[in-house]
Short mmCIF file of C-alpha atoms in Angstrom, two decimals:
data_model
loop_
_atom_site.label_atom_id
_atom_site.label_comp_id
_atom_site.label_asym_id
_atom_site.label_seq_id
_atom_site.Cartn_x
_atom_site.Cartn_y
_atom_site.Cartn_z
CA MET A 10 -8.18 5.25 -13.83
CA ASN A 11 -6.54 1.49 -14.00
CA ASN A 12 -8.38 -0.27 -11.44
CA SER A 13 -6.23 -3.70 -11.48
CA MET A 14 -3.89 -2.35 -9.04
CA ILE A 15 -4.37 0.79 -6.63
CA ILE A 16 -1.04 0.51 -5.30
CA GLY A 17 1.23 3.31 -6.41
CA GLN A 18 -1.77 5.04 -8.35
CA TYR A 19 -2.63 8.54 -7.84
CA VAL A 20 -6.27 9.69 -8.56
CA PRO A 21 -6.47 13.42 -8.85
CA GLY A 22 -9.33 14.92 -6.83
CA THR A 23 -10.44 17.68 -4.48
CA SER A 24 -11.53 15.81 -1.21
CA LEU A 25 -10.05 16.61 2.07
CA ILE A 26 -7.85 14.16 2.28
CA HIS A 27 -6.36 15.27 -1.07
CA ARG A 28 -5.73 18.70 0.32
CA LEU A 29 -4.15 17.40 3.40
CA ASP A 30 -0.20 18.18 3.87
CA PRO A 31 1.20 15.13 2.46
CA ARG A 32 3.58 14.85 5.60
CA THR A 33 0.32 14.89 7.50
CA LYS A 34 -0.90 11.60 6.03
CA ILE A 35 2.42 10.20 5.98
CA LEU A 36 2.46 10.53 9.91
CA VAL A 37 -1.05 9.22 9.95
CA ILE A 38 0.00 6.37 7.90
CA PHE A 39 3.23 5.74 10.13
CA PHE A 40 1.49 5.64 13.23
CA PHE A 41 -1.71 3.78 12.11
CA VAL A 42 0.78 0.97 10.93
CA ILE A 43 2.44 0.79 14.43
CA ILE A 44 -1.49 1.33 16.03
CA VAL A 45 -2.73 -2.05 14.19
CA PHE A 46 -0.61 -4.37 16.05
CA PHE A 47 -1.42 -2.90 19.26
CA ALA A 48 -4.95 -3.94 18.79
CA ASN A 49 -6.26 -7.35 20.08
CA SER A 50 -10.11 -6.72 20.74
CA VAL A 51 -13.03 -6.90 18.93
CA TRP A 52 -13.91 -3.05 19.87
CA SER A 53 -10.37 -1.95 18.85
CA TYR A 54 -10.41 -3.34 15.54
CA SER A 55 -13.73 -2.14 14.95
CA ILE A 56 -12.47 1.55 15.82
CA LEU A 57 -9.83 0.94 12.84
CA THR A 58 -11.42 -0.50 10.68
CA ALA A 59 -14.08 2.08 10.90
CA PHE A 60 -11.48 4.92 10.43
CA ALA A 61 -9.90 3.16 7.28
CA ILE A 62 -13.01 2.75 5.58
CA GLY A 63 -14.20 6.07 6.59
CA THR A 64 -11.19 7.56 5.54
CA ALA A 65 -11.51 6.12 2.03
CA LEU A 66 -14.83 7.10 1.66
CA ALA A 67 -13.60 10.62 2.58
CA THR A 68 -11.44 10.46 -0.56
CA ARG A 69 -14.22 10.61 -2.84
CA VAL A 70 -12.34 7.67 -4.69
CA PRO A 71 -15.14 5.32 -6.03
CA LEU A 72 -15.35 2.42 -3.26
CA SER A 73 -16.04 0.16 -6.32
CA PHE A 74 -12.52 0.91 -7.84
CA ILE A 75 -10.77 0.50 -4.64
CA VAL A 76 -12.04 -2.80 -3.80
CA LYS A 77 -11.15 -3.92 -7.66
CA GLY A 78 -7.93 -2.42 -7.04
CA LEU A 79 -7.18 -4.60 -4.09
CA LYS A 80 -7.83 -7.75 -6.11
CA PRO A 81 -4.19 -8.94 -6.53
CA VAL A 82 -3.96 -9.05 -2.69
CA TRP A 83 -7.25 -10.54 -1.65
CA PHE A 84 -5.46 -14.15 -2.43
CA LEU A 85 -2.80 -13.20 -0.10
CA ILE A 86 -5.56 -12.00 2.60
CA VAL A 87 -7.66 -15.38 1.94
CA PHE A 88 -4.59 -17.85 2.10
CA THR A 89 -3.12 -16.23 5.13
CA PHE A 90 -6.66 -17.09 6.69
CA LEU A 91 -6.82 -20.78 5.69
CA LEU A 92 -3.00 -21.24 6.50
CA HIS A 93 -3.65 -20.33 10.09
CA LEU A 94 -7.21 -22.15 10.28
CA PHE A 95 -5.42 -25.68 9.05
CA VAL A 96 -2.26 -25.50 10.65
CA SER A 97 -2.32 -23.94 13.80
CA ARG A 98 -4.10 -26.10 16.50
CA GLN A 99 -4.71 -24.20 19.55
CA GLY A 100 -7.68 -23.85 21.62
CA ASP A 101 -11.01 -25.76 21.83
CA ILE A 102 -12.49 -27.58 19.00
CA LEU A 103 -15.24 -25.58 17.18
CA PHE A 104 -16.37 -28.01 14.52
CA SER A 105 -15.00 -30.71 12.21
CA VAL A 106 -15.51 -31.07 8.34
CA LEU A 107 -14.59 -34.64 6.83
CA GLY A 108 -12.82 -35.34 10.16
CA PHE A 109 -10.90 -32.37 10.03
CA PRO A 110 -10.93 -30.37 13.17
CA PHE A 111 -11.20 -26.55 13.31
CA TYR A 112 -9.94 -24.57 16.46
CA GLU A 113 -11.21 -21.71 18.35
CA GLU A 114 -7.92 -20.20 18.34
CA SER A 115 -6.93 -20.83 15.05
CA LEU A 116 -9.66 -18.71 13.69
CA ILE A 117 -9.21 -15.92 15.53
CA GLN A 118 -5.45 -15.95 14.70
CA GLY A 119 -6.42 -16.04 11.00
CA GLY A 120 -9.12 -13.47 11.04
CA THR A 121 -6.98 -11.39 13.07
CA LEU A 122 -3.86 -11.61 10.97
CA SER A 123 -5.92 -11.09 7.86
CA LEU A 124 -7.92 -8.37 8.99
CA ARG A 125 -4.39 -6.64 9.78
CA PHE A 126 -2.91 -7.38 6.56
CA PHE A 127 -6.28 -5.85 5.08
CA LEU A 128 -6.14 -2.67 7.21
CA LEU A 129 -2.38 -2.30 6.62
CA ILE A 130 -2.68 -2.72 2.50
CA LEU A 131 -5.86 -0.26 2.50
CA PHE A 132 -4.86 2.51 4.10
CA THR A 133 -1.48 2.56 2.84
CA SER A 134 -2.85 2.75 -0.61
CA LEU A 135 -4.80 5.65 0.39
CA LEU A 136 -1.73 7.60 0.53
CA THR A 137 -0.35 7.04 -3.06
CA LEU A 138 -4.27 7.36 -4.40
CA THR A 139 -4.71 10.85 -2.77
CA THR A 140 -1.05 12.19 -3.27
CA SER A 141 1.09 12.75 -6.18
CA PRO A 142 4.57 11.53 -6.53
CA ILE A 143 6.37 14.80 -6.39
CA GLU A 144 4.21 15.96 -3.12
CA ILE A 145 5.40 12.16 -1.76
CA THR A 146 9.14 12.86 -2.61
CA ASP A 147 8.74 16.56 -0.80
CA ALA A 148 7.35 15.03 2.27
CA ILE A 149 9.67 12.03 2.70
CA GLU A 150 12.83 14.32 2.11
CA TYR A 151 11.26 17.00 4.53
CA LEU A 152 10.31 14.30 7.43
CA LEU A 153 14.06 12.66 6.67
CA HIS A 154 15.74 15.97 6.64
CA PRO A 155 17.55 15.34 10.04
CA LEU A 156 19.44 12.67 8.56
CA LYS A 157 21.20 14.90 6.28
CA LYS A 158 23.62 15.96 8.97
CA LEU A 159 24.49 12.47 8.98
CA ARG A 160 25.53 12.74 5.16
CA PHE A 161 22.45 10.58 4.18
CA PRO A 162 21.13 10.80 0.73
CA VAL A 163 17.51 11.94 1.51
CA HIS A 164 16.51 13.32 -1.67
CA GLU A 165 17.84 10.48 -3.50
CA LEU A 166 16.44 8.19 -1.14
CA ALA A 167 12.80 9.91 -1.28
CA LEU A 168 12.95 10.15 -5.01
CA MET A 169 13.48 6.22 -5.33
CA MET A 170 10.78 5.57 -3.06
CA SER A 171 8.08 7.87 -5.25
CA ILE A 172 9.47 6.56 -8.28
CA SER A 173 9.02 2.65 -7.24
CA LEU A 174 5.67 3.63 -6.32
CA ARG A 175 4.83 5.42 -9.49
CA PHE A 176 5.89 2.42 -11.52
CA ILE A 177 4.06 -0.45 -9.75
CA PRO A 178 0.75 0.14 -11.70
CA THR A 179 2.45 0.57 -14.82
CA LEU A 180 4.63 -2.56 -14.63
CA MET A 181 1.38 -4.28 -13.45
CA GLN A 182 -0.65 -2.80 -16.56
CA GLU A 183 2.40 -3.71 -18.80
CA ALA A 184 2.41 -7.33 -17.50
CA GLU A 185 -1.44 -7.67 -18.40
CA LYS A 186 -1.00 -6.48 -21.91
CA ILE A 187 1.83 -9.03 -22.15
CA SER A 188 0.01 -11.78 -20.66
CA LYS A 189 -2.70 -10.95 -23.04
CA ALA A 190 -0.71 -10.82 -26.21
CA GLN A 191 0.93 -14.48 -25.31
CA ALA A 192 -2.37 -15.87 -24.50
CA SER A 193 -3.57 -14.65 -27.95
CA ARG A 194 -0.78 -16.83 -29.33
CA GLY A 195 -1.57 -20.15 -27.90
CA VAL A 196 0.45 -19.63 -24.35
CA ASP A 197 -1.77 -21.02 -21.55
CA PHE A 198 -0.85 -19.85 -18.17
CA ARG A 199 -3.78 -21.45 -16.19
CA THR A 200 -3.71 -25.11 -17.03
CA GLY A 201 -1.12 -27.88 -16.76
CA SER A 202 1.21 -29.11 -14.31
CA LEU A 203 3.40 -26.71 -11.97
CA LYS A 204 6.31 -26.81 -14.15
CA ASP A 205 4.26 -26.03 -17.41
CA ARG A 206 2.88 -23.05 -15.63
CA VAL A 207 6.34 -21.83 -14.79
CA SER A 208 7.55 -22.80 -18.25
CA ALA A 209 4.92 -20.38 -19.52
CA VAL A 210 5.36 -17.40 -17.54
CA ILE A 211 9.19 -17.09 -18.60
CA PRO A 212 7.72 -15.59 -22.11
CA LEU A 213 5.83 -12.94 -19.76
CA LEU A 214 8.87 -12.40 -17.57
CA ILE A 215 11.61 -11.71 -20.44
CA PRO A 216 9.58 -8.73 -22.14
CA LEU A 217 8.29 -7.35 -18.90
CA PHE A 218 11.94 -7.21 -17.67
CA VAL A 219 13.33 -5.53 -21.03
CA SER A 220 10.07 -2.72 -20.80
CA ALA A 221 11.09 -2.04 -17.33
CA PHE A 222 14.84 -1.38 -18.16
CA LYS A 223 13.53 0.64 -21.26
CA ARG A 224 11.53 3.04 -18.98
CA ALA A 225 13.89 3.62 -16.54
CA GLU A 226 16.38 4.30 -19.19
CA GLU A 227 14.09 6.81 -20.80
CA LEU A 228 13.24 8.33 -17.27
CA ALA A 229 16.79 8.85 -16.82
CA MET A 230 17.38 10.36 -20.18
CA ALA A 231 14.52 12.85 -19.19
CA MET A 232 15.82 13.73 -15.79
CA GLU A 233 19.06 14.20 -17.22
CA ALA A 234 18.02 16.68 -20.02
CA ARG A 235 16.26 18.46 -17.59
CA GLY A 236 19.53 19.46 -16.13
CA TYR A 237 18.67 17.20 -12.85
CA GLN A 238 21.75 16.68 -10.77
CA GLY A 239 20.34 15.43 -7.13
CA GLY A 240 19.04 17.18 -4.08
CA GLU A 241 21.97 19.91 -3.74
CA GLY A 242 20.55 23.06 -4.69
CA ARG A 243 17.18 22.42 -5.67
CA THR A 244 14.36 24.72 -4.97
CA LYS A 245 10.72 23.55 -4.78
CA ILE A 246 7.69 25.36 -6.61
CA ARG A 247 5.55 24.80 -3.77
CA ALA A 248 6.28 25.08 -0.26
CA LEU A 249 4.87 22.23 2.46
CA LEU A 250 2.72 24.14 5.11
CA PHE A 251 0.41 22.86 7.76
CA ARG A 252 -2.48 24.23 8.07
CA LYS A 253 -5.61 24.32 10.46
CA LYS A 254 -7.03 21.25 8.92
CA ASP A 255 -3.86 19.43 9.13
CA TYR A 256 -3.85 19.95 12.79
CA ILE A 257 -7.54 19.12 13.20
CA VAL A 258 -7.06 15.69 11.23
CA PHE A 259 -4.04 14.53 13.39
CA PHE A 260 -5.88 15.65 16.79
CA LEU A 261 -8.94 13.64 15.47
CA PHE A 262 -6.32 10.55 14.66
CA CYS A 263 -4.85 10.97 18.31
CA LEU A 264 -8.21 10.24 19.43
CA ILE A 265 -8.42 7.20 17.40
CA MET A 266 -5.31 5.71 18.75
CA ALA A 267 -6.46 6.69 22.50
CA ALA A 268 -9.52 5.03 21.89
CA THR A 269 -7.84 1.94 20.26
CA ILE A 270 -5.50 1.68 23.02
CA GLY A 271 -8.18 2.09 25.68
CA THR A 272 -10.15 -0.85 24.36
CA ARG A 273 -7.17 -3.16 24.39
CA VAL A 274 -7.71 -6.51 26.41
#
């Protein structure tokens, strides 16, 4: 397992979360994303945080692996918090550091948005960690099936989404290899002025784009060699089927949503 990025990475397993129908997981994540923005109290955020962490533990994926995999987004989470802390000037002044005041409302808003961002990234990452790209494609295609009546290319859209998710960790790993190769040749990405750093990134981007286009071409040739011609007339080796555990999980999630809404201020 490559722990540099968990978004788009699939970890095979036999946990309850792995064995759920992919449609159940997508629907739960869809409503979780919505309900996160309804939370506005300590209790509601505590319920959602406990649910997200509990779900992560239920996947049986090592928690240290998940935390390390979220490392690329920690900067954005901290930056969001500091941005509200220094820019927003609402509420009462709590304390001052070197003459710079920190406001109560700014602290609350920064913490709230950072927590929302963390919950969204963590919970949506669990989908790709516990669901193979083929299952994601089939589930999205099934859920968007009514759009076929409007001649919407549902299968092609679902395929593009699953391939895009799958290529995220691949491209991140490729970028890491290229950066290490460039660093071994004396390229410095961390020191110097902003202009020097931007100039140093160019030798990294060019081979990364070349590698991405090469992988895309190889994938297209492999699909063509296997007779892929789109979603028309295709059959599936595995039929999606809601089971008892799917209904139980969705019912429990409905209770979580009700508790979250009920604890709103």
